[in-house]
Short mmCIF file of C-alpha atoms in Angstrom, two decimals:
data_model
loop_
_atom_site.label_atom_id
_atom_site.label_comp_id
_atom_site.label_asym_id
_atom_site.label_seq_id
_atom_site.Cartn_x
_atom_site.Cartn_y
_atom_site.Cartn_z
CA MET A 4 199.20 55.02 -187.49
CA PRO A 5 201.06 51.75 -186.84
CA GLU A 6 199.75 48.96 -189.05
CA HIS A 7 198.93 46.61 -186.18
CA VAL A 8 196.48 49.13 -184.70
CA LEU A 9 194.26 48.72 -187.74
CA ASP A 10 193.55 45.13 -186.73
CA VAL A 11 192.22 46.03 -183.28
CA PRO A 12 188.40 45.91 -183.31
CA ALA A 13 186.44 48.88 -182.02
CA PRO A 14 185.13 48.39 -178.46
CA VAL A 15 181.51 47.90 -179.58
CA ASP A 16 182.46 45.52 -182.41
CA ASN A 17 184.59 43.48 -180.03
CA LEU A 18 181.83 43.40 -177.43
CA ARG A 19 179.26 42.32 -180.02
CA ARG A 20 181.50 39.47 -181.14
CA ARG A 21 182.09 38.27 -177.58
CA ILE A 22 178.40 38.38 -176.69
CA GLY A 23 177.35 36.76 -179.96
CA ASP A 24 179.87 33.93 -179.64
CA LEU A 25 178.75 33.15 -176.09
CA SER A 26 175.05 33.32 -176.95
CA LEU A 27 175.40 30.75 -179.73
CA ARG A 28 177.70 28.51 -177.66
CA LEU A 29 175.11 28.27 -174.90
CA ARG A 30 172.32 27.00 -177.15
CA THR A 31 171.10 23.49 -176.50
CA SER A 32 168.49 21.28 -178.11
CA GLY A 33 167.87 18.79 -175.32
CA GLU A 34 165.72 15.72 -175.89
CA PRO A 35 163.24 15.43 -178.80
CA LYS A 36 159.82 16.72 -177.85
CA PRO A 37 156.47 15.50 -179.21
CA ALA A 38 154.98 17.26 -182.23
CA GLU A 39 152.15 18.96 -180.37
CA PRO A 40 151.66 22.56 -179.24
CA ARG A 41 153.86 23.26 -176.26
CA PHE A 42 151.66 26.06 -174.96
CA THR A 43 147.98 27.00 -175.26
CA ASP A 44 146.24 29.79 -173.39
CA TYR A 45 143.16 31.99 -173.58
CA ASP A 46 142.92 35.63 -172.59
CA LYS A 47 141.49 38.95 -173.71
CA ILE A 48 143.28 41.50 -175.84
CA ARG A 49 142.53 45.00 -177.03
CA LEU A 50 142.19 45.48 -180.77
CA PRO A 51 143.81 48.58 -182.36
CA GLY A 52 140.42 50.29 -182.17
CA GLY A 53 140.19 49.66 -178.41
CA GLU A 54 137.66 46.77 -178.42
CA LEU A 55 138.40 43.98 -175.93
CA VAL A 56 138.04 40.51 -177.48
CA GLY A 57 138.89 36.90 -176.71
CA ARG A 58 142.21 35.49 -177.90
CA LYS A 59 143.62 32.00 -178.23
CA LYS A 60 147.41 31.86 -178.00
CA VAL A 61 149.19 28.75 -179.26
CA ILE A 62 152.91 27.98 -179.58
CA VAL A 63 153.37 25.05 -181.92
CA MET A 64 156.24 22.62 -181.44
CA SER A 65 158.78 23.48 -184.09
CA GLY A 66 162.44 23.30 -185.00
CA GLY A 67 162.90 26.67 -183.39
CA CYS A 68 164.38 29.94 -184.53
CA SER A 69 166.81 29.85 -187.44
CA VAL A 70 168.61 32.93 -186.05
CA PRO A 71 168.88 32.09 -182.30
CA THR A 72 171.28 34.85 -181.25
CA CYS A 73 169.39 36.85 -178.59
CA THR A 74 171.03 37.06 -175.18
CA MET A 75 167.85 36.38 -173.20
CA CYS A 76 165.83 34.05 -175.43
CA PRO A 77 165.17 30.62 -173.84
CA PHE A 78 163.12 29.03 -176.59
CA THR A 79 165.78 26.69 -177.98
CA ASN A 80 165.42 24.86 -174.65
CA LEU A 81 161.72 24.33 -175.27
CA ASN A 82 161.44 23.26 -178.90
CA ASN A 83 163.28 20.84 -181.17
CA TYR A 84 166.06 23.23 -182.11
CA GLY A 85 168.94 21.45 -183.79
CA ILE A 86 167.27 18.01 -183.75
CA SER A 87 167.22 16.73 -187.30
CA GLY A 88 163.89 15.32 -188.47
CA ALA A 89 162.10 16.05 -185.18
CA VAL A 90 159.51 18.29 -186.84
CA SER A 91 157.95 17.60 -190.25
CA THR A 92 155.88 19.94 -192.39
CA GLU A 93 152.91 17.61 -191.94
CA SER A 94 153.26 17.74 -188.16
CA LEU A 95 153.20 21.54 -188.29
CA LEU A 96 150.01 21.47 -190.35
CA GLU A 97 148.42 18.87 -188.09
CA GLN A 98 149.16 21.02 -185.03
CA VAL A 99 147.41 23.93 -186.73
CA ARG A 100 144.44 21.76 -187.72
CA GLN A 101 144.06 20.57 -184.14
CA THR A 102 144.38 24.15 -182.88
CA LEU A 103 141.55 25.31 -185.12
CA GLN A 104 139.13 22.54 -184.13
CA ARG A 105 136.92 24.36 -181.68
CA THR A 106 135.56 22.38 -178.76
CA PRO A 107 132.32 23.07 -176.85
CA ASP A 108 134.15 23.86 -173.61
CA GLU A 109 136.80 26.25 -174.90
CA PRO A 110 136.36 30.00 -174.40
CA PRO A 111 135.18 32.03 -177.40
CA TYR A 112 137.89 33.88 -179.28
CA ARG A 113 138.15 36.14 -182.30
CA VAL A 114 141.94 36.48 -182.35
CA LEU A 115 144.37 33.60 -182.91
CA SER A 116 148.00 34.18 -181.96
CA LEU A 117 149.93 31.38 -183.65
CA TYR A 118 153.61 31.30 -182.73
CA ASN A 119 156.44 28.97 -183.71
CA ASP A 120 159.25 30.09 -181.35
CA GLY A 121 160.86 31.90 -184.25
CA SER A 122 160.03 33.62 -187.53
CA PHE A 123 156.83 32.42 -189.16
CA PHE A 124 157.96 33.68 -192.57
CA ALA A 125 161.46 32.19 -192.45
CA PRO A 126 161.43 29.39 -195.05
CA ARG A 127 163.91 27.29 -193.03
CA GLU A 128 161.37 27.26 -190.20
CA ILE A 129 158.06 27.04 -192.06
CA PRO A 130 158.30 26.29 -195.80
CA ARG A 131 156.45 28.65 -198.13
CA ASP A 132 153.83 26.10 -199.18
CA VAL A 133 153.10 25.30 -195.53
CA GLN A 134 152.74 29.01 -194.73
CA LEU A 135 150.11 29.33 -197.46
CA GLU A 136 148.26 26.19 -196.36
CA ILE A 137 148.13 27.54 -192.81
CA ALA A 138 146.64 30.77 -194.19
CA ARG A 139 143.97 28.79 -196.05
CA LEU A 140 143.14 26.81 -192.91
CA VAL A 141 142.83 29.96 -190.81
CA ALA A 142 140.68 31.63 -193.47
CA THR A 143 137.91 29.09 -192.85
CA ALA A 144 138.29 28.82 -189.07
CA GLY A 145 135.99 31.64 -188.00
CA VAL A 146 138.62 33.98 -186.57
CA GLU A 147 138.86 37.66 -187.41
CA ARG A 148 142.54 38.25 -186.78
CA LEU A 149 145.70 36.13 -187.03
CA VAL A 150 148.86 37.13 -185.18
CA VAL A 151 152.23 35.63 -186.07
CA GLU A 152 155.82 36.69 -185.34
CA SER A 153 158.81 37.20 -187.59
CA LEU A 154 162.14 38.91 -187.90
CA PRO A 155 161.76 41.81 -190.35
CA GLN A 156 164.20 40.45 -192.92
CA PHE A 157 161.66 37.73 -193.76
CA VAL A 158 158.76 40.17 -194.17
CA ILE A 159 158.97 40.83 -197.89
CA THR A 160 156.28 41.53 -200.46
CA PRO A 161 156.67 38.33 -202.55
CA VAL A 162 156.06 36.28 -199.39
CA LEU A 163 153.53 38.43 -197.59
CA ALA A 164 151.23 39.33 -200.50
CA PRO A 165 150.11 35.74 -201.34
CA PHE A 166 149.77 34.97 -197.62
CA VAL A 167 147.45 37.94 -197.09
CA GLU A 168 145.44 36.91 -200.16
CA ALA A 169 145.09 33.34 -198.87
CA LEU A 170 143.79 34.66 -195.52
CA GLY A 171 140.80 36.19 -197.26
CA GLY A 172 138.95 38.41 -194.80
CA VAL A 173 141.14 37.53 -191.80
CA ARG A 174 143.21 40.51 -190.68
CA LEU A 175 146.92 39.80 -190.26
CA GLU A 176 149.11 41.19 -187.49
CA ILE A 177 152.86 40.53 -187.41
CA GLY A 178 154.81 40.75 -184.18
CA ILE A 179 158.41 41.92 -184.49
CA GLY A 180 160.76 41.76 -181.51
CA LEU A 181 162.56 45.03 -182.12
CA GLN A 182 163.38 45.01 -178.37
CA SER A 183 164.92 48.50 -178.48
CA ALA A 184 165.19 51.43 -180.86
CA ASN A 185 168.72 52.03 -179.58
CA THR A 186 171.29 50.46 -181.91
CA LEU A 187 173.76 49.54 -179.16
CA VAL A 188 171.07 47.95 -177.00
CA ARG A 189 169.39 46.10 -179.87
CA GLU A 190 172.32 44.88 -181.95
CA THR A 191 174.91 44.31 -179.21
CA LEU A 192 173.33 43.87 -175.77
CA VAL A 193 170.29 41.95 -177.01
CA ASN A 194 172.31 40.69 -179.98
CA THR A 195 169.34 40.48 -182.32
CA ARG A 196 169.75 40.54 -186.08
CA ILE A 197 167.49 43.52 -186.70
CA SER A 198 168.79 46.68 -188.27
CA GLN A 199 166.86 49.93 -188.35
CA LYS A 200 166.82 49.76 -192.15
CA SER A 201 165.34 46.25 -192.29
CA PHE A 202 162.78 47.11 -189.61
CA GLU A 203 161.52 50.24 -191.33
CA ARG A 204 161.43 48.43 -194.68
CA ALA A 205 159.27 45.69 -193.14
CA LEU A 206 156.91 48.31 -191.70
CA ALA A 207 156.51 49.80 -195.18
CA VAL A 208 155.76 46.37 -196.67
CA MET A 209 153.12 45.69 -194.02
CA SER A 210 151.54 49.10 -194.46
CA GLY A 211 151.24 48.57 -198.20
CA LEU A 212 149.42 45.27 -197.70
CA GLY A 213 147.12 46.32 -194.86
CA VAL A 214 148.98 44.30 -192.22
CA ASP A 215 149.16 45.58 -188.64
CA PRO A 216 152.53 45.69 -186.86
CA LYS A 217 152.85 44.56 -183.26
CA ILE A 218 156.21 45.59 -181.83
CA TYR A 219 157.81 44.04 -178.75
CA LEU A 220 160.10 46.13 -176.56
CA MET A 221 162.19 44.70 -173.73
CA ILE A 222 162.26 46.19 -170.27
CA LYS A 223 165.83 45.98 -168.98
CA PRO A 224 167.80 43.94 -171.52
CA PRO A 225 170.99 42.31 -170.21
CA PHE A 226 173.80 44.74 -169.26
CA LEU A 227 171.44 47.70 -168.56
CA THR A 228 170.58 49.19 -165.17
CA GLU A 229 167.03 49.78 -163.94
CA GLY A 230 167.30 53.50 -164.67
CA GLU A 231 168.71 52.98 -168.15
CA ALA A 232 165.93 50.48 -168.84
CA VAL A 233 163.25 53.13 -168.30
CA SER A 234 165.03 55.58 -170.62
CA ASP A 235 165.37 52.84 -173.23
CA VAL A 236 161.62 52.13 -173.20
CA VAL A 237 160.67 55.80 -173.39
CA GLU A 238 163.05 56.50 -176.29
CA SER A 239 161.90 53.37 -178.12
CA VAL A 240 158.23 54.29 -177.76
CA ASP A 241 159.02 57.80 -179.02
CA TYR A 242 160.74 56.31 -182.07
CA LEU A 243 157.88 53.93 -182.84
CA THR A 244 155.09 56.44 -182.37
CA GLY A 245 157.05 58.72 -184.71
CA LEU A 246 156.74 55.98 -187.33
CA GLY A 247 152.99 55.73 -186.70
CA VAL A 248 153.14 52.41 -184.83
CA ARG A 249 150.35 51.96 -182.28
CA GLY A 250 150.60 48.28 -181.36
CA MET A 251 153.33 47.74 -178.76
CA THR A 252 153.94 45.20 -176.03
CA LEU A 253 156.47 45.70 -173.26
CA CYS A 254 158.30 42.52 -172.27
CA PRO A 255 160.00 42.49 -168.85
CA THR A 256 163.13 40.38 -169.20
CA ARG A 257 163.06 36.99 -167.50
CA VAL A 258 166.19 34.92 -167.03
CA SER A 259 166.30 31.36 -168.36
CA ARG A 260 168.93 28.66 -168.68
CA ASN A 261 171.32 28.43 -171.62
CA THR A 262 171.32 32.16 -172.23
CA VAL A 263 173.79 34.98 -171.69
CA ALA A 264 171.29 36.56 -169.29
CA TRP A 265 171.34 33.40 -167.16
CA GLU A 266 175.12 33.34 -166.96
CA LEU A 267 175.20 37.03 -166.02
CA TRP A 268 172.61 36.37 -163.31
CA ARG A 269 174.54 33.39 -161.95
CA ALA A 270 177.67 35.55 -161.78
CA GLY A 271 175.85 38.31 -159.91
CA GLN A 272 176.08 40.68 -162.87
CA TYR A 273 172.39 40.99 -163.77
CA THR A 274 168.92 40.79 -162.26
CA PRO A 275 165.56 40.96 -164.04
CA PRO A 276 163.75 44.29 -163.75
CA ASN A 277 162.02 45.07 -160.50
CA LEU A 278 158.26 45.03 -161.04
CA TRP A 279 158.15 48.67 -159.96
CA THR A 280 160.57 49.52 -162.78
CA VAL A 281 158.04 47.93 -165.13
CA VAL A 282 155.30 50.09 -163.63
CA GLU A 283 157.44 53.22 -163.98
CA ALA A 284 158.16 52.48 -167.64
CA VAL A 285 154.45 52.05 -168.31
CA ARG A 286 153.55 55.26 -166.48
CA ARG A 287 156.03 57.25 -168.56
CA VAL A 288 154.63 56.13 -171.92
CA HIS A 289 150.93 55.45 -171.33
CA GLU A 290 149.80 58.93 -172.35
CA ARG A 291 151.17 58.35 -175.84
CA LEU A 292 149.53 54.96 -176.21
CA ALA A 293 148.07 52.19 -174.04
CA VAL A 294 150.89 49.66 -174.19
CA ARG A 295 150.41 46.11 -173.00
CA VAL A 296 152.80 44.31 -170.67
CA ALA A 297 153.54 40.66 -171.39
CA CYS A 298 152.50 39.16 -168.05
CA VAL A 299 151.97 35.49 -168.89
CA ASN A 300 155.36 34.45 -167.53
CA LEU A 301 155.70 36.87 -164.62
CA ARG A 302 154.46 34.10 -162.34
CA GLY A 303 156.50 31.34 -163.88
CA THR A 304 153.67 29.62 -165.70
CA ASP A 305 155.52 28.74 -168.90
CA PHE A 306 159.07 27.63 -168.17
CA GLU A 307 161.79 27.67 -165.56
CA SER A 308 163.01 31.24 -165.18
CA VAL A 309 164.04 33.93 -162.74
CA PHE A 310 161.21 36.43 -163.02
CA PRO A 311 160.78 40.15 -162.44
CA ASP A 312 159.73 40.50 -158.82
CA ALA A 313 159.00 42.84 -155.92
CA CYS A 314 158.31 42.08 -152.26
CA PRO A 315 156.08 39.12 -151.26
CA SER A 316 153.29 41.44 -150.09
CA CYS A 317 152.90 43.32 -153.37
CA ALA A 318 154.28 41.20 -156.26
CA ASP A 319 151.04 39.38 -157.10
CA ALA A 320 149.03 42.58 -156.82
CA VAL A 321 151.41 44.38 -159.19
CA VAL A 322 151.11 41.62 -161.78
CA ASP A 323 147.32 41.60 -161.43
CA ALA A 324 147.23 45.36 -161.93
CA LEU A 325 149.48 45.19 -165.00
CA MET A 326 147.21 42.52 -166.48
CA LYS A 327 144.13 44.65 -165.82
CA PHE A 328 145.87 47.68 -167.34
CA GLY A 329 146.56 45.56 -170.43
CA GLU A 330 142.80 45.10 -170.83
CA THR A 331 141.66 48.63 -170.02
CA GLY A 332 144.57 50.88 -170.93
CA GLU A 333 143.55 53.06 -167.97
CA ALA A 334 146.37 54.50 -165.85
CA ALA A 335 144.06 54.32 -162.82
CA ASP A 336 144.37 50.53 -163.01
CA LEU A 337 148.14 50.59 -162.50
CA PRO A 338 149.21 49.49 -159.02
CA ALA A 339 149.48 51.80 -156.03
CA ASP A 340 152.86 52.23 -154.35
CA CYS A 341 154.55 49.86 -151.89
CA SER A 342 157.17 50.53 -149.22
CA CYS A 343 159.42 47.99 -150.96
CA ARG A 344 159.70 50.15 -154.08
CA PRO A 345 163.43 50.86 -154.51
CA PRO A 346 164.71 54.31 -155.47
CA LEU A 347 165.01 54.65 -159.23
CA ASP A 348 167.56 56.95 -160.84
CA VAL A 349 166.41 57.21 -164.45
CA ALA A 350 169.59 57.54 -166.50
CA ALA A 351 170.38 58.42 -170.09
CA LEU A 352 171.83 55.75 -172.38
CA ASP A 353 175.54 56.64 -172.29
CA HIS A 354 176.97 54.33 -174.95
CA GLU A 355 180.55 54.61 -173.79
CA ALA A 356 179.71 53.83 -170.16
CA ILE A 357 177.38 50.98 -171.10
CA THR A 358 179.94 49.43 -173.45
CA ALA A 359 182.67 49.59 -170.79
CA ARG A 360 180.39 48.08 -168.14
CA ALA A 361 179.22 45.28 -170.44
CA ALA A 362 182.84 44.47 -171.35
CA ARG A 363 183.70 44.18 -167.64
CA GLN A 364 180.72 41.90 -167.07
CA MET A 365 181.80 39.70 -169.97
CA ASP A 366 185.27 39.58 -168.42
CA VAL A 367 183.68 38.18 -165.25
CA LEU A 368 181.95 35.44 -167.23
CA GLU A 369 185.06 34.53 -169.20
CA ARG A 370 187.20 34.35 -166.06
CA SER A 371 184.63 31.99 -164.53
CA GLY A 372 185.03 29.64 -167.49
CA VAL A 373 181.68 30.21 -169.14
#
């Protein structure tokens, strides 16, 4: 083999590099934002045993994710990513203290979802001593369950064990954005830094400490078709149920500025999933477990995005039905059909075809000067 051929990267490696470089180049920090929670909401959520309880969801203002590589993630636009000194450890603690101060007019809740637009257990995002102080604050706040999020590489026994101990009787749940069980989809198209090995190791750590996993799966990551998106969800759910995971949330991709997904959308190379594709994905997996669908942003309530949609006569009803299904887990609560529902050709994940298509779509972006 000629020597120069050895220097030519494999198609997937080359594609991953191109997508990764663009994703990081698009990140922006914007103007400094005040050190106060950027989002607070109340809803109801099913516990692993099926009980429906009140939840308070808070996203504290932070310095953002320390590994901001994902092709669809908009959160660096919303926090103080890259702004030196914008968020102090004391401001993080004060935001948590304020969050835990119950007021007479707020809805009752037993679950607190406390997010930081990144990995709670990453020391560059939340220092270890602050993590433990947050656990001690939550332990006395009258909640039964705390939910945080983290990449799996930060979920290690020396960090998690003292945190669980500091929580006392509060049950811990850790959300991990696996996004897909398919290596090509997860590591290249989504461009997340999660390997199968690190993910399964984190699950073992959580199991050993009595921590519940909550796994996020994307519906139609960038570069996939509607039909491939359904196959991706089904295969990912099969993989996770095989590992004994029961807590899963399906996240329909929304398109936000300063992301690869946004540039693909602007170039006519990508659209968010049709709401009926979301429904189809749910129908195909609900018998194995009652997945939830992340609906909070399907109506544009959190930030500027292009959202999964259907026709004007059914879109709101579909979202309402998906929200109700998230509470009941009953297939009968999924929406009825609509004449707008497009034909859906569910397709297998052909790595070679997907890689070639994604490379062509990246060519379009690069020719446009992105």
